[in-house]
Tab-separated table of C-alpha atoms and ligand atoms in Angstrom:
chain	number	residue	atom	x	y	z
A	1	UNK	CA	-29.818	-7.977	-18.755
A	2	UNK	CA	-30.624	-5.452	-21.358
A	3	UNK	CA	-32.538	-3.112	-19.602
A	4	UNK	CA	-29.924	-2.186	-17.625
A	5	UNK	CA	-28.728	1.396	-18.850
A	6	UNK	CA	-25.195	1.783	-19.881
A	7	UNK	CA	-24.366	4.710	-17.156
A	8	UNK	CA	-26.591	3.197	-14.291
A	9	UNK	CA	-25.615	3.620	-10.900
A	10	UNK	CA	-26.175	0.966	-8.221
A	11	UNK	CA	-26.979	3.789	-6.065
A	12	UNK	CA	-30.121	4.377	-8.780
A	13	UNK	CA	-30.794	0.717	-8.224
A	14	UNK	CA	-30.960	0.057	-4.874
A	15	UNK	CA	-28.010	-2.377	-4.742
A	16	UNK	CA	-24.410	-1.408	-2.999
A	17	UNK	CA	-21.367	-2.856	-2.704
A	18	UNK	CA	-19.834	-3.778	0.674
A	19	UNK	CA	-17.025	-1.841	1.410
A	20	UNK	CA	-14.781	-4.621	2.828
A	21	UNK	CA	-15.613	-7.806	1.230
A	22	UNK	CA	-17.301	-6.302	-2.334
A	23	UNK	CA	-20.124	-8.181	-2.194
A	24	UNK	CA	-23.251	-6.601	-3.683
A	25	UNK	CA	-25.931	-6.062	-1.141
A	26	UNK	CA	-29.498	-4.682	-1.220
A	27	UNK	CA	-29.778	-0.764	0.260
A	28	UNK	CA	-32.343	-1.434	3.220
A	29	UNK	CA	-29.677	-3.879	4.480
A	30	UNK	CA	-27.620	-2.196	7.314
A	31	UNK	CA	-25.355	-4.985	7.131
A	32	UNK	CA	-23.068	-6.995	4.604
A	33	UNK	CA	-24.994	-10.375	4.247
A	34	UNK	CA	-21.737	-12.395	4.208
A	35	UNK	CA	-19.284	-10.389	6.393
A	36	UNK	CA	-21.508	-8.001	8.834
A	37	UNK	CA	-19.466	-4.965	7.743
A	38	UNK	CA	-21.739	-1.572	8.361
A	39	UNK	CA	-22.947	-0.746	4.630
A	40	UNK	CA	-23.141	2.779	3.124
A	41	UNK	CA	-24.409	3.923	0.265
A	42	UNK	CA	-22.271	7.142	-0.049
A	43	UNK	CA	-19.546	8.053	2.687
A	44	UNK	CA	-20.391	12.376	2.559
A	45	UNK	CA	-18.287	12.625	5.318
A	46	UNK	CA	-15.315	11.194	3.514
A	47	UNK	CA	-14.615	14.492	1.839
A	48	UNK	CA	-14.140	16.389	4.726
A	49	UNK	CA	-11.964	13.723	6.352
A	50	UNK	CA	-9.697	13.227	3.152
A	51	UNK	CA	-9.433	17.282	3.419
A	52	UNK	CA	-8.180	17.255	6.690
A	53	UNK	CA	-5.903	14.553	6.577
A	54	UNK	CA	-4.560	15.927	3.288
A	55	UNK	CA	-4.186	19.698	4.761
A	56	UNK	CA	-1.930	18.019	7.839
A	57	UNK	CA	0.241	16.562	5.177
A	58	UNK	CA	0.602	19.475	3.059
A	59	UNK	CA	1.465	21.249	6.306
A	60	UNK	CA	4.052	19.079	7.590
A	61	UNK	CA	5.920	18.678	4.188
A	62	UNK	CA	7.178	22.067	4.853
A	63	UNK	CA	9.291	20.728	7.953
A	64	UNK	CA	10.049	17.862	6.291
A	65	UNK	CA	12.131	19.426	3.800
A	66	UNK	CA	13.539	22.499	5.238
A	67	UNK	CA	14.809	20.710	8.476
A	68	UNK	CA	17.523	18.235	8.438
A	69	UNK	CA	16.807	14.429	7.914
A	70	UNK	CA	19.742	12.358	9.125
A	71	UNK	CA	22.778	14.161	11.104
A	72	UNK	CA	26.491	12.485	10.277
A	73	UNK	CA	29.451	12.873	12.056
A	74	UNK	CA	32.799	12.124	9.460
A	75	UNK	CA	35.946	12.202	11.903
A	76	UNK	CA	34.719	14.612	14.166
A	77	UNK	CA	33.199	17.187	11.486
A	78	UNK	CA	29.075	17.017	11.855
A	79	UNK	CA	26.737	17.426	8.635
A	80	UNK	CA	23.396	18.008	8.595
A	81	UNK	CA	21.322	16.725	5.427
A	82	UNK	CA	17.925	17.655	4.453
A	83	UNK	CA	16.124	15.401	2.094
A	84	UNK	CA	17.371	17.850	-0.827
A	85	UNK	CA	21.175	18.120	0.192
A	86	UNK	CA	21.324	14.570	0.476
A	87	UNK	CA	20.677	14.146	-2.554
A	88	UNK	CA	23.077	16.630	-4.184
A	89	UNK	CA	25.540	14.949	-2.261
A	90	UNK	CA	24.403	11.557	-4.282
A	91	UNK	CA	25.070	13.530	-7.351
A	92	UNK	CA	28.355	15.316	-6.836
A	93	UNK	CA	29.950	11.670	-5.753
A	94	UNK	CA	28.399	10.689	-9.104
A	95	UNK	CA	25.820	7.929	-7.985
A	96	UNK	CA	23.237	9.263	-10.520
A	97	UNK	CA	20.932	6.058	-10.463
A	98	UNK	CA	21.023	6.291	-6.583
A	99	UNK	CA	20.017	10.146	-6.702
A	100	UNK	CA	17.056	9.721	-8.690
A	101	UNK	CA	16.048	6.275	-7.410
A	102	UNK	CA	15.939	8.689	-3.779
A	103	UNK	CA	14.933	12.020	-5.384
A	104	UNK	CA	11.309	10.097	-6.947
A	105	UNK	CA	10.759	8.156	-3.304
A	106	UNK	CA	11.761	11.350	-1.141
A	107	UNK	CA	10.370	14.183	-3.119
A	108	UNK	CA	8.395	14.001	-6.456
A	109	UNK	CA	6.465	11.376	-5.144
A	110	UNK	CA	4.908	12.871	-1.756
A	111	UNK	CA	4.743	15.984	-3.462
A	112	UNK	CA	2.612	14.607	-6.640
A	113	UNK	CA	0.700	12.906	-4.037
A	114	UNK	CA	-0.717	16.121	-2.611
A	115	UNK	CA	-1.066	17.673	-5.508
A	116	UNK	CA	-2.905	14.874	-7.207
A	117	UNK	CA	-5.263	14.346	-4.070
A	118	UNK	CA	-5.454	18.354	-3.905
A	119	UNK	CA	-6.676	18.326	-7.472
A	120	UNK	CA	-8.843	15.578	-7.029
A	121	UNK	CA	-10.416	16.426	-3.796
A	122	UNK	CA	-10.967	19.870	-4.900
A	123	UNK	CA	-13.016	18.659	-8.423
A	124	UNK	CA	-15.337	16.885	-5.975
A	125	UNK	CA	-15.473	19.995	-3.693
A	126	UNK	CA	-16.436	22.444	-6.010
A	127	UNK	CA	-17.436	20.396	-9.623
A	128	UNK	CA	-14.067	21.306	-11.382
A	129	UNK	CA	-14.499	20.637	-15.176
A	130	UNK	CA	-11.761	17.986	-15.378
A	131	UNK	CA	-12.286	14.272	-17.195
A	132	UNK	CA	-12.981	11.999	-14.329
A	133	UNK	CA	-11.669	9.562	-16.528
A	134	UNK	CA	-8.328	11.092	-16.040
A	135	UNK	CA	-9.211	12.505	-12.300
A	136	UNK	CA	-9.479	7.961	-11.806
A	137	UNK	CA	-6.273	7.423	-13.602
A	138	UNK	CA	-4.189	9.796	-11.252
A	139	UNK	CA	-5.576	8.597	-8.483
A	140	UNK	CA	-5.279	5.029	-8.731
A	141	UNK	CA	-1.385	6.273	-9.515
A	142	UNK	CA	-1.453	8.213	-6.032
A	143	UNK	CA	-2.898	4.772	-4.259
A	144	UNK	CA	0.156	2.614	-5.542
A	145	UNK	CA	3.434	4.974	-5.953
A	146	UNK	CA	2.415	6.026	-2.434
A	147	UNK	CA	4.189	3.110	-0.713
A	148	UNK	CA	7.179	4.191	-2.380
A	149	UNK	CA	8.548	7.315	0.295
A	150	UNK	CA	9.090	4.661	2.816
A	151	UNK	CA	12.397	4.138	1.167
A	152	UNK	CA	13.616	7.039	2.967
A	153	UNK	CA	12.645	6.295	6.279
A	154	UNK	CA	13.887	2.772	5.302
A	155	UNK	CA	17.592	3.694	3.891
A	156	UNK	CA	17.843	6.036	7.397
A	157	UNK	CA	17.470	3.105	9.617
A	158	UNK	CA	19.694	0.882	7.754
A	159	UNK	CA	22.222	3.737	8.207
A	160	UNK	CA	21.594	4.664	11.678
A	161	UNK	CA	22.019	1.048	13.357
A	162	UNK	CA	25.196	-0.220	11.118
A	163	UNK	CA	26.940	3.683	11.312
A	164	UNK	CA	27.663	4.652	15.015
A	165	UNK	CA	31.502	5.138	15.915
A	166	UNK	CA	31.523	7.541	18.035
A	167	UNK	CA	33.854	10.750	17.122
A	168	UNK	CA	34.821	8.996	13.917
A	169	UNK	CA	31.592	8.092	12.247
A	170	UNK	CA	28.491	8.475	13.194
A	171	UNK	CA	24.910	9.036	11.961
A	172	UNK	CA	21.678	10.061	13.494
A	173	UNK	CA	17.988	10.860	12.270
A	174	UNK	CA	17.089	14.475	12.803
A	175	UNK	CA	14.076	15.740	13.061
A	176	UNK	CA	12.296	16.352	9.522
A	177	UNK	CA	12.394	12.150	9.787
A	178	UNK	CA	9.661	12.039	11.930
A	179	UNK	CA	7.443	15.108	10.288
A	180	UNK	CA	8.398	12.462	6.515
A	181	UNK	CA	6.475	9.599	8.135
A	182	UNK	CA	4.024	11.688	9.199
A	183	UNK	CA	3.525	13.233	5.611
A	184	UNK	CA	3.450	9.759	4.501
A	185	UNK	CA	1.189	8.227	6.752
A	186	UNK	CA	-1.737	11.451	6.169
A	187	UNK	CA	-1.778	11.197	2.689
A	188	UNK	CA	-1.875	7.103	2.661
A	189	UNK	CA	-4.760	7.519	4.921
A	190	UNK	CA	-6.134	10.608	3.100
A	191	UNK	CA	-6.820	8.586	-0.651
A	192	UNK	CA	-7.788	5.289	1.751
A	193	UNK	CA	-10.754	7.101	3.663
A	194	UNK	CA	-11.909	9.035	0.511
A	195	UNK	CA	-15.570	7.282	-0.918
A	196	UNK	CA	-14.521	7.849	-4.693
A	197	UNK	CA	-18.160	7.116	-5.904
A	198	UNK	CA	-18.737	10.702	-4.649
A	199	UNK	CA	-16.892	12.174	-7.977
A	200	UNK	CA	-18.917	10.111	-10.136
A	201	UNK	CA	-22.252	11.175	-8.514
A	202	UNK	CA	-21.116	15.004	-9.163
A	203	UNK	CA	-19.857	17.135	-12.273
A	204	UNK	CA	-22.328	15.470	-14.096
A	205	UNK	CA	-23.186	17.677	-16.799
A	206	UNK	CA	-19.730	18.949	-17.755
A	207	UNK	CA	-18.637	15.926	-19.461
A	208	UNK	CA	-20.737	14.180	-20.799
A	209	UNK	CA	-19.041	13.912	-23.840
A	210	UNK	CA	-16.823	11.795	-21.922
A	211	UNK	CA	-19.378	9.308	-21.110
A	212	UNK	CA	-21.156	8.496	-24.627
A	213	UNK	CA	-17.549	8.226	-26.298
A	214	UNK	CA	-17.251	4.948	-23.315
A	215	UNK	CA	-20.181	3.376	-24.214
A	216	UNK	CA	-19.006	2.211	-27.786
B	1	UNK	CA	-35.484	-7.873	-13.893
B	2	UNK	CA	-35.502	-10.624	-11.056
B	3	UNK	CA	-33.358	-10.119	-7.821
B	4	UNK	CA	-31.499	-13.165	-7.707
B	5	UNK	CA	-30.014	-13.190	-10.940
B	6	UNK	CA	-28.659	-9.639	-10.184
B	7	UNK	CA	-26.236	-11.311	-7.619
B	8	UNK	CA	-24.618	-14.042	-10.271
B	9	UNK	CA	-24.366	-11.369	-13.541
B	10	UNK	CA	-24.341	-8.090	-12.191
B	11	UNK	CA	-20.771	-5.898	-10.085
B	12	UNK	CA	-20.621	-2.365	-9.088
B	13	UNK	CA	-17.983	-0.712	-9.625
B	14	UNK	CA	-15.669	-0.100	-6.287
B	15	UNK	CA	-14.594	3.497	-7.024
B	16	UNK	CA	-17.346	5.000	-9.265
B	17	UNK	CA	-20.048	2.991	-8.625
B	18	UNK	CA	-21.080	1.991	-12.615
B	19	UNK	CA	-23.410	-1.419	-12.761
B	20	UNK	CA	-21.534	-3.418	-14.745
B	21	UNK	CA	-22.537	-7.237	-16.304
B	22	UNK	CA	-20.507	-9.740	-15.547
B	23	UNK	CA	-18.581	-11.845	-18.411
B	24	UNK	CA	-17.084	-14.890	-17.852
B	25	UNK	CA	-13.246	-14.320	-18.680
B	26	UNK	CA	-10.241	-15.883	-19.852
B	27	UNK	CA	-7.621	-17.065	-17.289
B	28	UNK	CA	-5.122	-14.588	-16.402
B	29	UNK	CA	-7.426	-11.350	-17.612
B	30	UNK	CA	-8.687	-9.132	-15.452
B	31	UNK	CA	-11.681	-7.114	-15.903
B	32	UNK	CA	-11.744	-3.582	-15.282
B	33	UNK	CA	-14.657	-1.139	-14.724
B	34	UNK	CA	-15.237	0.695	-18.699
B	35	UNK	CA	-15.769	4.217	-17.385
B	36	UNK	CA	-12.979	4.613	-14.488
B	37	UNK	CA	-11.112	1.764	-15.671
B	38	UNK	CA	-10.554	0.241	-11.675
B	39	UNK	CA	-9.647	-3.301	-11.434
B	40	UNK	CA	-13.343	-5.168	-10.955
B	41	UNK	CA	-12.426	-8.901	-10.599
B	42	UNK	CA	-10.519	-11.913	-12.631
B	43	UNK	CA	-10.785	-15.396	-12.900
B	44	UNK	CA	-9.590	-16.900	-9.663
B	45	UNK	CA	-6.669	-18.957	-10.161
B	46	UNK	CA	-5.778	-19.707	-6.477
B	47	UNK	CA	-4.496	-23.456	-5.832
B	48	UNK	CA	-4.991	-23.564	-2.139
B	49	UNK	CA	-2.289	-26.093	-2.163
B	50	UNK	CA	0.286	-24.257	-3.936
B	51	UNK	CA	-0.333	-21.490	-1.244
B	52	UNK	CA	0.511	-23.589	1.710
B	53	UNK	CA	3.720	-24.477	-0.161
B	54	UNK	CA	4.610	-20.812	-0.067
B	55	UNK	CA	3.170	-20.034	2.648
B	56	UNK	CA	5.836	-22.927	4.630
B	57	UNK	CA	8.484	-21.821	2.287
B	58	UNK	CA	7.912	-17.926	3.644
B	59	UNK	CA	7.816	-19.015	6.934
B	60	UNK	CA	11.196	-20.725	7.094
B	61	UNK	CA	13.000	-17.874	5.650
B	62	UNK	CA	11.298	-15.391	7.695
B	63	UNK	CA	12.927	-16.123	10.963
B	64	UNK	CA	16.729	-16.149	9.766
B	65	UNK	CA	15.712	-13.015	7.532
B	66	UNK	CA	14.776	-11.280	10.646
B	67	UNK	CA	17.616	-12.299	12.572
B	68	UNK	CA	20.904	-12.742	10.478
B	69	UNK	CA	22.193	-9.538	10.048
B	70	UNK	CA	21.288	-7.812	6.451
B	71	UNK	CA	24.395	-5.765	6.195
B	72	UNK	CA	28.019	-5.857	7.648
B	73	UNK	CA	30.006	-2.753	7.720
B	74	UNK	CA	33.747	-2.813	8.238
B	75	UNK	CA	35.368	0.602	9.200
B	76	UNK	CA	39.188	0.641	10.214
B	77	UNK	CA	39.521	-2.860	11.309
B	78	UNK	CA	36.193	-2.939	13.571
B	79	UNK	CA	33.122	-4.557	12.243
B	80	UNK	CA	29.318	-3.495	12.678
B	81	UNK	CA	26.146	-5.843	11.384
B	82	UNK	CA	22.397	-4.868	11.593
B	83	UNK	CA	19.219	-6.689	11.632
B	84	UNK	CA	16.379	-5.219	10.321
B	85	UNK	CA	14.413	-4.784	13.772
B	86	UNK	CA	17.901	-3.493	15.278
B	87	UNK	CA	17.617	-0.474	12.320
B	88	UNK	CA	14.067	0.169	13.719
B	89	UNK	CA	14.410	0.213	17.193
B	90	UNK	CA	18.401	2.608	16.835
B	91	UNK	CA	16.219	4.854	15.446
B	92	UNK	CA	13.351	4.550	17.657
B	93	UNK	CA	16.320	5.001	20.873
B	94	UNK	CA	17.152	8.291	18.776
B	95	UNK	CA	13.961	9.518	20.007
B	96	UNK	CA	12.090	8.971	16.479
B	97	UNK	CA	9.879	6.517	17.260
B	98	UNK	CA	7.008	7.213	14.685
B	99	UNK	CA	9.704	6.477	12.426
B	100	UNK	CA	10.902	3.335	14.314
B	101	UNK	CA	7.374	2.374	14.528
B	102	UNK	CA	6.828	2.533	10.822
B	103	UNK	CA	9.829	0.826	10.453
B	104	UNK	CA	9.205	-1.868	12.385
B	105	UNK	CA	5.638	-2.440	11.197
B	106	UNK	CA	5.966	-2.677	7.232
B	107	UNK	CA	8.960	-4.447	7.335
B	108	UNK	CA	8.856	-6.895	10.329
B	109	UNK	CA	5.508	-7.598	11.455
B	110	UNK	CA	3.009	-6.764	8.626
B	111	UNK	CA	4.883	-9.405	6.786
B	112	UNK	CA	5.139	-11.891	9.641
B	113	UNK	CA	1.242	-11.678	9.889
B	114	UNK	CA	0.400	-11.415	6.448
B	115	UNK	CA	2.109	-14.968	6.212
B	116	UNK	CA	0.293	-16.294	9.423
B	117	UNK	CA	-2.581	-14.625	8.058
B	118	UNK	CA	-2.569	-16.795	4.907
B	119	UNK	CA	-1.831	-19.849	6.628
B	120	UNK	CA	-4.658	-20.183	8.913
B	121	UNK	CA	-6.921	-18.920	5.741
B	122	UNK	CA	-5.841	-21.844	4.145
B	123	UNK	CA	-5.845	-24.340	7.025
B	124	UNK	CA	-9.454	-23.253	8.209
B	125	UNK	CA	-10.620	-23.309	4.551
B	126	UNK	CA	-8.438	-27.364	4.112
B	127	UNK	CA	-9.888	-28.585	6.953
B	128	UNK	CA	-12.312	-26.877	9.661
B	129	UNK	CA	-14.796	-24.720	7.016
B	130	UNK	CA	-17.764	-26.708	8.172
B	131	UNK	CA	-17.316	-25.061	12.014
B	132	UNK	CA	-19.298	-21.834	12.918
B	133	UNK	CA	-15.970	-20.577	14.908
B	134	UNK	CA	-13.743	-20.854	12.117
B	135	UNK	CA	-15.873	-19.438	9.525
B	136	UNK	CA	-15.870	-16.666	11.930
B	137	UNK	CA	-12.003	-16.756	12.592
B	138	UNK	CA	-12.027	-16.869	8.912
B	139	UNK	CA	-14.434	-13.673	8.333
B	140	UNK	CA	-12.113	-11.503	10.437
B	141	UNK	CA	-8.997	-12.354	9.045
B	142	UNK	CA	-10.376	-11.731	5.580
B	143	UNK	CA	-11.286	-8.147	6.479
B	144	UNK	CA	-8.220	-7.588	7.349
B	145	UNK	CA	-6.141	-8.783	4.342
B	146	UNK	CA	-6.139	-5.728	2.406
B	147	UNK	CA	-4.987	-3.454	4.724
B	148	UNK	CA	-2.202	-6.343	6.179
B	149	UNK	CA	-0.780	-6.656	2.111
B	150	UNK	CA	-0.626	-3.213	1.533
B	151	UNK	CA	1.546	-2.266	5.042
B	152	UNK	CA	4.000	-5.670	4.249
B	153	UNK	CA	6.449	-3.391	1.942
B	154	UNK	CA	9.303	-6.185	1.628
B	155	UNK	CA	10.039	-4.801	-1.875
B	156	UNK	CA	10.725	-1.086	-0.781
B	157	UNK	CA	13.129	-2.712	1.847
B	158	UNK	CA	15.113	-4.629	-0.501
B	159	UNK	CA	15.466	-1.525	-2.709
B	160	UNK	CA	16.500	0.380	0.320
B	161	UNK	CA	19.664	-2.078	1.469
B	162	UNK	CA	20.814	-1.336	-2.121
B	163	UNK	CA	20.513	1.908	-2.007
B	164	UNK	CA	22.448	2.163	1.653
B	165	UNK	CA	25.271	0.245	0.188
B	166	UNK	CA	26.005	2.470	-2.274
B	167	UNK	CA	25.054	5.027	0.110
B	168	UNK	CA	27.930	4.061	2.642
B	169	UNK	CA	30.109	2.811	-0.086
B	170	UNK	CA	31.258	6.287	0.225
B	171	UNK	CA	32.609	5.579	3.786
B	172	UNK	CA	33.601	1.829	4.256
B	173	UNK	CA	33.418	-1.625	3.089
B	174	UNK	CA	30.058	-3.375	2.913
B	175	UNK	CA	29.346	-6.512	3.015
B	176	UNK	CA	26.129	-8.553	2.060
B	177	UNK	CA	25.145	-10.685	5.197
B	178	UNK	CA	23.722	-14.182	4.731
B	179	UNK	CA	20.153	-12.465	5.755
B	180	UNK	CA	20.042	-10.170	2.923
B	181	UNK	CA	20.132	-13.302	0.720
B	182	UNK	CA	17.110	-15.089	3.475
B	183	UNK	CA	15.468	-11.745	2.930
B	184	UNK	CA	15.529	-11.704	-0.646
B	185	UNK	CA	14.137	-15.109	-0.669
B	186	UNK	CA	11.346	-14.173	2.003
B	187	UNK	CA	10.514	-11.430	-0.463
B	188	UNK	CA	10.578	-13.551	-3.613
B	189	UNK	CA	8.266	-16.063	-1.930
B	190	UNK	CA	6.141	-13.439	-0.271
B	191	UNK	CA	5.873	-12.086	-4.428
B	192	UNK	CA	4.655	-14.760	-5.559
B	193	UNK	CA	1.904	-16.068	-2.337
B	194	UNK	CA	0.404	-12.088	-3.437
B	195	UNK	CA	0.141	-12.686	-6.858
B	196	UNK	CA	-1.630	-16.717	-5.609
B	197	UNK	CA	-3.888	-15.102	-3.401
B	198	UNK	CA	-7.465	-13.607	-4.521
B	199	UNK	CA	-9.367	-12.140	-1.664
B	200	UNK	CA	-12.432	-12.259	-4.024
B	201	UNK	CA	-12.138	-15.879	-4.072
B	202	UNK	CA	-11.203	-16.501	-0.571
B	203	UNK	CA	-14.483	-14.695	0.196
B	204	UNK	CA	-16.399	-16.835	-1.959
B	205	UNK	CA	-15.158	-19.791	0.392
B	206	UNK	CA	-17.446	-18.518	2.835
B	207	UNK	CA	-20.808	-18.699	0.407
B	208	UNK	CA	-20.700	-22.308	0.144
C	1	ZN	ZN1	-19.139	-7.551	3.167
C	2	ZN	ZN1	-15.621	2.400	-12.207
């Protein structure tokens, strides 16, 4: 196989890989030859529906942290907590490990989603100048911490079924809990619909520098 | 260069699309694409056999895991228990059903079918491969694999009844029920049928 150029495409020749099962396939097929999954070359339209999805999120993390998350009544005396006041409460009763174990799932984590995927989707958009190398990196980061916010939603329904006294203690989601799963459900969805092979296609020229260093 | 040897020596690349040859590999390495550095594929070290052993195992822990109560709270000489579907549906009776939805789905039954899932893989695969049906049964549960392993998030749960007992800690005594320790198990087993299973090689079934 030593024709085969060090930086060659399949797109450049004429083979694809099927989106569901990976197997390669010929272009002119419609059709995966082993599990009948539609086949596409490039998915443009991906972009635009990774941009969308991503927007929504970056919307509805503003509700999500300004409103309360969980309400709790102590012996008659309600608090509200937002994600960020819960978690100051985690550090004044000294449960450091707990704080940050919550502070990562609840709040870096959606937050360096979007602006990972922002970045990202953004040096496809308009041929940003950044190593796609490291563009890669980040976002096969995004893909797995992603999971991770569910804690959250998680830790609230633990709370919310064993914690209901009445008068004397009580607690309840509020309703940032329902714009968090929303945040996390858009951006899981945003990186899943996104056709990466469209940043490799672009930016070309800028670093190529990037792509002779690989091939030793 | 001749088409059909393309198939044997030749992978794209998933995320960036690179043509990349094939290498036969060492067991337990995994290959990964030189320019974006994605996983491309490994040696497949599946034992079908081993997998129905944890596939059974996860089975028999997953009902009492589901139904024993995972924590016990005692508050002033009254005692409260939850189950995990209990925790989503409260909340989903709050009027937050998204969340109870979400709930519901990664921990209960993405799980459930993920194991069911990997059972009748296995069974078609043991003993009815030959059959046009099955292969098809087969076919349609392989496509959805991916997106079953990633919703089944045992691991975040078990992280999050640790965190809630420290969390209520604060309040009143908590007490570990015998289906936190079922769960644990469930998600030990679970662990371990994941890191069995290659959906590469499961495909491959289908090409003989
Ligand atoms: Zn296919
Ligand atoms: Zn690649």
């Amino acid at each position: 196989m030593s024709n085969i150029d060090e930086n060659a495409q399949g797109k450049e020749m004429g083979l694809t890989t099927c989106p569901s099962c990976n197997k390669l396939n010929e272009q002119k097929q419609t059709h995966c030859t082993r599990c009948d999954s539609p086949l596409m070359v490039r998915d443009t339209t991906s972009l635009q529906k990774s941009w969308a999805l991503l927007i929504t999120a970056a919307i509805l993390l503003i509700p999500a942290n300004i409103y309360p998350i969980t309400m709790l009544t102590d012996r008659g005396r309600i608090r509200h907590d937002t994600i960020f006041t819960g978690i100051t409460h985690l550090v004044q009763s000294d449960m450091f490990p707990i704080a940050i174990i919550l502070f990562t799932a609840s709040i870096l984590v959606p937050l360096l989603k979007i602006v990972g995927l922002t970045i990202y989707l953004t040096a496809i958009s308009f041929r940003l100048p950044i190593s796609k190398k490291m563009l890669m990196v980040g976002f096969h980061i995004i893909e797995w911490i992603g999971r991770w916010s569910m804690l959250d939603l998680f830790v609230i329904s633990i709370t919310v079924a064993l914690v209901n006294m009445g008068q004397l203690l009580d607690a309840k989601p509020a309703p940032a809990a329902t714009a968090f799963a929303l945040v996390i459900l858009l951006t899981q969805m945003a990186a899943k619909v996104l056709d990466t092979r469209l940043l490799w296609d672009r930016l070309e020229s800028k670093d190529d520098k990037n792509r002779s260093t690989k091939s030793r | 260069m001749e088409r059909d040897c393309i198939d044997d020596c030749v992978t794209l690349c998933r995320s960036c699309d690179l043509v990349v040859t094939k290498r036969a590999l060492p067991s337990g390495v995994r290959a990964l694409c030189p320019r974006c550095h994605t996983a491309l594929y490994d040696t497949p070290y599946c034992s079908i056999n081993g997998m129905l052993a944890l596939c059974i195992t996860a089975l028999i822990f997953f009902t009492p895991a589901n139904f024993l109560p995972i924590l016990e709270l005692h508050f002033l000489g009254s005692v409260r228990t939850a189950t995990i579907a209990e925790g989503a549906i409260a909340v989903a009776h709050q009027g937050y059903w998204i969340v109870g939805i979400s709930v519901m789905l990664t921990a209960v039954i993405a799980p459930g079918v993920l194991i069911l899932s990997i059972l009748s893989q296995i069974l078609i695969i043991k003993y009815r491969l030959h059959s046009p049906f099955f292969r098809d049964v087969l076919k349609r549960l392989l496509k959805y694999q991916d997106i079953l392993s990633q919703l089944t998030m045992l691991e975040i749960y078990l992280i999050s009844i640790l965190v809630s007992v420290f969390n209520l800690s604060d309040f009143a005594d908590i007490f570990l029920g015998m289906g936190t320790f079922c769960f644990s198990m469930l998600f030990i087993v679970t662990l371990f049928l994941q890191r069995e299973y290659n959906l590469e090689h499961m495909w491959s079934m289908l090409d003989e």
